[in-house]
mmCIF file of C-alpha atoms in Angstrom:
data_model
loop_
_atom_site.group_PDB
_atom_site.id
_atom_site.type_symbol
_atom_site.label_atom_id
_atom_site.label_comp_id
_atom_site.label_asym_id
_atom_site.label_seq_id
_atom_site.Cartn_x
_atom_site.Cartn_y
_atom_site.Cartn_z
ATOM 1 C CA MET A 1 7.716 -41.290 12.740
ATOM 2 C CA THR A 2 9.259 -38.696 10.447
ATOM 3 C CA MET A 3 7.540 -35.736 8.900
ATOM 4 C CA THR A 4 8.288 -34.743 5.360
ATOM 5 C CA ALA A 5 9.235 -31.159 4.538
ATOM 6 C CA ARG A 6 5.892 -30.750 2.796
ATOM 7 C CA ARG A 7 3.995 -31.838 5.911
ATOM 8 C CA ILE A 8 6.022 -29.513 8.154
ATOM 9 C CA GLY A 9 5.268 -26.578 5.832
ATOM 10 C CA ALA A 10 1.574 -27.487 5.813
ATOM 11 C CA VAL A 11 1.551 -27.469 9.622
ATOM 12 C CA ARG A 12 3.410 -24.165 9.995
ATOM 13 C CA TRP A 13 1.575 -22.093 7.342
ATOM 14 C CA PRO A 14 -1.771 -21.929 9.199
ATOM 15 C CA ALA A 15 0.046 -20.819 12.347
ATOM 16 C CA VAL A 16 2.309 -18.272 10.638
ATOM 17 C CA ARG A 17 -0.040 -16.824 8.009
ATOM 18 C CA PRO A 18 -2.247 -14.772 10.367
ATOM 19 C CA TRP A 19 0.807 -13.096 11.905
ATOM 20 C CA LEU A 20 2.311 -12.392 8.485
ATOM 21 C CA GLY A 21 -1.037 -10.760 7.750
ATOM 22 C CA VAL A 22 -0.719 -8.565 10.828
ATOM 23 C CA ALA A 23 2.760 -7.510 9.701
ATOM 24 C CA ALA A 24 1.507 -6.792 6.161
ATOM 25 C CA ARG A 25 -1.517 -4.871 7.463
ATOM 26 C CA LEU A 26 0.456 -2.752 9.922
ATOM 27 C CA GLY A 27 3.295 -2.201 7.448
ATOM 28 C CA LEU A 28 0.937 -0.979 4.737
ATOM 29 C CA ALA A 29 -0.940 1.119 7.307
ATOM 30 C CA ALA A 30 2.323 2.811 8.288
ATOM 31 C CA VAL A 31 3.117 3.531 4.638
ATOM 32 C CA TRP A 32 -0.242 5.224 4.049
ATOM 33 C CA LEU A 33 -0.212 7.128 7.335
ATOM 34 C CA VAL A 34 3.288 8.506 6.718
ATOM 35 C CA ALA A 35 2.579 9.275 3.052
ATOM 36 C CA GLY A 36 -0.696 11.039 3.818
ATOM 37 C CA GLY A 37 0.632 12.750 6.922
ATOM 38 C CA THR A 38 3.603 14.295 5.127
ATOM 39 C CA LYS A 39 1.335 15.775 2.442
ATOM 40 C CA VAL A 40 -1.698 16.918 4.397
ATOM 41 C CA GLY A 41 0.054 20.047 5.675
ATOM 42 C CA ASP A 42 0.676 21.418 2.176
ATOM 43 C CA LEU A 43 -2.103 20.372 -0.184
ATOM 44 C CA ALA A 44 -0.956 22.859 -2.827
ATOM 45 C CA ALA A 45 2.430 21.118 -2.976
ATOM 46 C CA SER A 46 0.657 17.784 -3.306
ATOM 47 C CA GLY A 47 -1.258 19.185 -6.274
ATOM 48 C CA ARG A 48 1.984 20.419 -7.851
ATOM 49 C CA ALA A 49 3.498 16.957 -7.377
ATOM 50 C CA VAL A 50 0.581 15.324 -9.218
ATOM 51 C CA ASN A 51 0.799 17.986 -11.932
ATOM 52 C CA ALA A 52 4.529 17.282 -12.420
ATOM 53 C CA TYR A 53 3.617 13.948 -14.048
ATOM 54 C CA GLN A 54 2.036 15.937 -16.908
ATOM 55 C CA VAL A 55 -0.772 13.465 -17.561
ATOM 56 C CA LEU A 56 -3.778 15.413 -16.251
ATOM 57 C CA PRO A 57 -5.057 18.952 -16.745
ATOM 58 C CA TYR A 58 -3.747 21.314 -14.069
ATOM 59 C CA ASP A 59 -7.104 21.752 -12.314
ATOM 60 C CA VAL A 60 -7.714 17.978 -12.160
ATOM 61 C CA ALA A 61 -4.180 17.363 -10.869
ATOM 62 C CA THR A 62 -4.723 19.998 -8.179
ATOM 63 C CA VAL A 63 -7.955 18.376 -6.979
ATOM 64 C CA ILE A 64 -6.422 14.897 -6.984
ATOM 65 C CA GLY A 65 -3.366 16.205 -5.164
ATOM 66 C CA ALA A 66 -5.559 17.799 -2.512
ATOM 67 C CA ALA A 67 -7.699 14.671 -2.035
ATOM 68 C CA LEU A 68 -4.921 12.070 -2.149
ATOM 69 C CA PRO A 69 -3.485 12.693 1.352
ATOM 70 C CA PHE A 70 -6.925 12.159 2.895
ATOM 71 C CA VAL A 71 -7.450 8.935 0.926
ATOM 72 C CA GLU A 72 -4.029 7.731 2.095
ATOM 73 C CA LEU A 73 -4.808 8.607 5.718
ATOM 74 C CA ALA A 74 -8.186 6.853 5.512
ATOM 75 C CA LEU A 75 -6.549 3.716 4.080
ATOM 76 C CA GLY A 76 -3.904 3.854 6.798
ATOM 77 C CA LEU A 77 -6.487 4.112 9.570
ATOM 78 C CA LEU A 78 -8.633 1.300 8.153
ATOM 79 C CA LEU A 79 -5.604 -0.969 7.891
ATOM 80 C CA LEU A 80 -4.305 0.043 11.314
ATOM 81 C CA VAL A 81 -7.473 -1.101 13.052
ATOM 82 C CA GLY A 82 -8.171 -3.918 10.598
ATOM 83 C CA LEU A 83 -11.575 -2.708 9.410
ATOM 84 C CA ALA A 84 -12.678 -3.456 5.826
ATOM 85 C CA THR A 85 -9.213 -4.887 5.292
ATOM 86 C CA ARG A 86 -9.907 -6.510 1.921
ATOM 87 C CA LEU A 87 -11.474 -3.302 0.592
ATOM 88 C CA ALA A 88 -8.597 -1.178 1.900
ATOM 89 C CA ALA A 89 -6.095 -3.638 0.397
ATOM 90 C CA GLY A 90 -7.908 -3.514 -2.947
ATOM 91 C CA VAL A 91 -7.926 0.285 -3.041
ATOM 92 C CA SER A 92 -4.279 0.243 -1.931
ATOM 93 C CA ALA A 93 -3.386 -2.148 -4.743
ATOM 94 C CA ALA A 94 -5.190 0.005 -7.309
ATOM 95 C CA LEU A 95 -3.450 3.175 -6.097
ATOM 96 C CA LEU A 96 -0.067 1.473 -6.091
ATOM 97 C CA VAL A 97 -0.560 0.252 -9.672
ATOM 98 C CA VAL A 98 -1.412 3.830 -10.681
ATOM 99 C CA PHE A 99 1.664 5.113 -8.832
ATOM 100 C CA VAL A 100 3.969 2.562 -10.502
ATOM 101 C CA ALA A 101 2.473 3.377 -13.914
ATOM 102 C CA GLY A 102 2.896 7.111 -13.281
ATOM 103 C CA ILE A 103 6.520 6.761 -12.227
ATOM 104 C CA ALA A 104 7.262 4.466 -15.189
ATOM 105 C CA SER A 105 5.563 6.957 -17.512
ATOM 106 C CA ALA A 106 7.597 9.870 -16.146
ATOM 107 C CA TRP A 107 10.775 7.808 -16.526
ATOM 108 C CA ALA A 108 9.920 6.777 -20.091
ATOM 109 C CA ARG A 109 9.160 10.374 -21.069
ATOM 110 C CA GLY A 110 12.418 11.639 -19.583
ATOM 111 C CA LEU A 111 10.827 13.824 -16.906
ATOM 112 C CA ALA A 112 13.024 14.752 -13.961
ATOM 113 C CA ILE A 113 10.608 14.694 -11.035
ATOM 114 C CA ASP A 114 10.392 13.534 -7.426
ATOM 115 C CA CYS A 115 7.428 11.169 -7.164
ATOM 116 C CA GLY A 116 5.952 13.090 -4.237
ATOM 117 C CA CYS A 117 5.113 9.852 -2.451
ATOM 118 C CA PHE A 118 6.406 10.939 0.948
ATOM 119 C CA GLY A 119 6.589 14.684 0.647
ATOM 120 C CA SER A 120 6.166 17.618 -1.625
ATOM 121 C CA GLY A 121 7.447 16.091 -4.887
ATOM 122 C CA GLY A 122 7.402 17.928 -8.194
ATOM 123 C CA GLU A 123 10.092 18.859 -10.658
ATOM 124 C CA LEU A 124 13.675 18.354 -9.567
ATOM 125 C CA ALA A 125 16.179 21.191 -9.526
ATOM 126 C CA ALA A 126 18.792 21.332 -12.255
ATOM 127 C CA GLY A 127 21.507 18.755 -11.668
ATOM 128 C CA GLN A 128 19.356 16.478 -9.521
ATOM 129 C CA ALA A 129 18.733 12.986 -10.852
ATOM 130 C CA PRO A 130 15.469 11.125 -10.325
ATOM 131 C CA SER A 131 15.472 7.733 -8.606
ATOM 132 C CA TYR A 132 12.735 5.968 -10.542
ATOM 133 C CA LEU A 133 13.860 2.347 -10.235
ATOM 134 C CA PRO A 134 14.052 2.320 -6.412
ATOM 135 C CA GLU A 135 10.656 4.076 -6.252
ATOM 136 C CA ILE A 136 9.069 1.492 -8.555
ATOM 137 C CA LEU A 137 10.628 -1.420 -6.643
ATOM 138 C CA ARG A 138 9.477 0.073 -3.325
ATOM 139 C CA ASP A 139 5.916 0.452 -4.607
ATOM 140 C CA LEU A 140 5.963 -3.110 -5.992
ATOM 141 C CA GLY A 141 6.918 -4.288 -2.494
ATOM 142 C CA PHE A 142 3.972 -2.358 -1.051
ATOM 143 C CA LEU A 143 1.802 -3.901 -3.785
ATOM 144 C CA ALA A 144 2.905 -7.353 -2.598
ATOM 145 C CA LEU A 145 1.691 -6.473 0.928
ATOM 146 C CA ALA A 146 -1.665 -5.364 -0.503
ATOM 147 C CA GLY A 147 -1.874 -8.578 -2.524
ATOM 148 C CA PHE A 148 -1.253 -10.661 0.585
ATOM 149 C CA LEU A 149 -4.084 -8.843 2.358
ATOM 150 C CA LEU A 150 -6.392 -9.293 -0.623
ATOM 151 C CA SER A 151 -5.853 -13.039 -0.324
ATOM 152 C CA TRP A 152 -5.907 -13.257 3.473
ATOM 153 C CA PRO A 153 -7.593 -10.147 4.901
ATOM 154 C CA ARG A 154 -8.536 -11.474 8.334
ATOM 155 C CA THR A 155 -5.788 -11.100 10.880
ATOM 156 C CA PRO A 156 -5.547 -11.342 14.648
ATOM 157 C CA VAL A 157 -6.106 -8.144 16.605
ATOM 158 C CA SER A 158 -8.414 -6.596 14.022
ATOM 159 C CA VAL A 159 -11.922 -5.196 13.965
ATOM 160 C CA ASP A 160 -12.749 -7.526 11.051
ATOM 161 C CA GLY A 161 -11.853 -10.509 13.222
ATOM 162 C CA TRP A 162 -13.857 -9.266 16.177
ATOM 163 C CA LEU A 163 -16.894 -8.592 13.977
ATOM 164 C CA ALA A 164 -16.683 -12.079 12.460
ATOM 165 C CA ASP A 165 -16.314 -13.546 15.949
ATOM 166 C CA ALA A 166 -14.410 -16.549 14.639
ATOM 167 C CA PRO A 167 -10.782 -17.603 14.979
ATOM 168 C CA VAL A 168 -8.651 -16.532 12.033
ATOM 169 C CA GLU A 169 -7.302 -20.079 11.609
ATOM 170 C CA ASP A 170 -10.818 -21.363 10.801
ATOM 171 C CA GLU A 171 -11.356 -19.166 7.749
ATOM 172 C CA ASP A 172 -11.221 -20.718 4.298
ATOM 173 C CA GLU A 173 -10.351 -17.783 2.054
#
C-alpha cells in the first residue's frame, strides 16, 4: 500500500503543528522580552525614539515611549508561559503592523532614524544610513509568527493547554 504525498502531509501536519506553535510562541516571546528589556532602563530614550518618527505630538510620543517597553515585556511573559496566547498574538500583530507602517512612513518621508526596536533609537548621526528594508522584513517575519499563533494558539507546554485540559491535537481551531 502506498501513501500519496497529500496523505503523508495530512498525517504529519497534526503532529508537527503544535511544535511549530511552540517555536513561534517562544520566538515571539524572546523578541518582546529583548525589545522591552533593552528599553526599560532608559524610558526617556524610548520616548525620543517614538518622537523621531514625527507623527505624534512630543508629549504623546513620550508617554507611548515610556509605556511601550512594559507592553512588550507583558506580551513576552504571556507568550513565554503560553497564557492568553491568542490575545497576546493579536496585540503583537497589531503592534507589528504599526511598527512596519511607522518605519515605512519614516522611509517615505526621508527621515534618517534608527527604529528604536531593540535599543534607544532616534535620529541617526550625520553620515549614518538607515536600514529600513531589513527592519521591515524582520518585522514582517515576526508578524508571520503572530499570525501563526492567531490561527493555532494552543501549544504544548503552555498554561492555555493546561487550563483547557485537553490534548492540543484534539482542538479544531
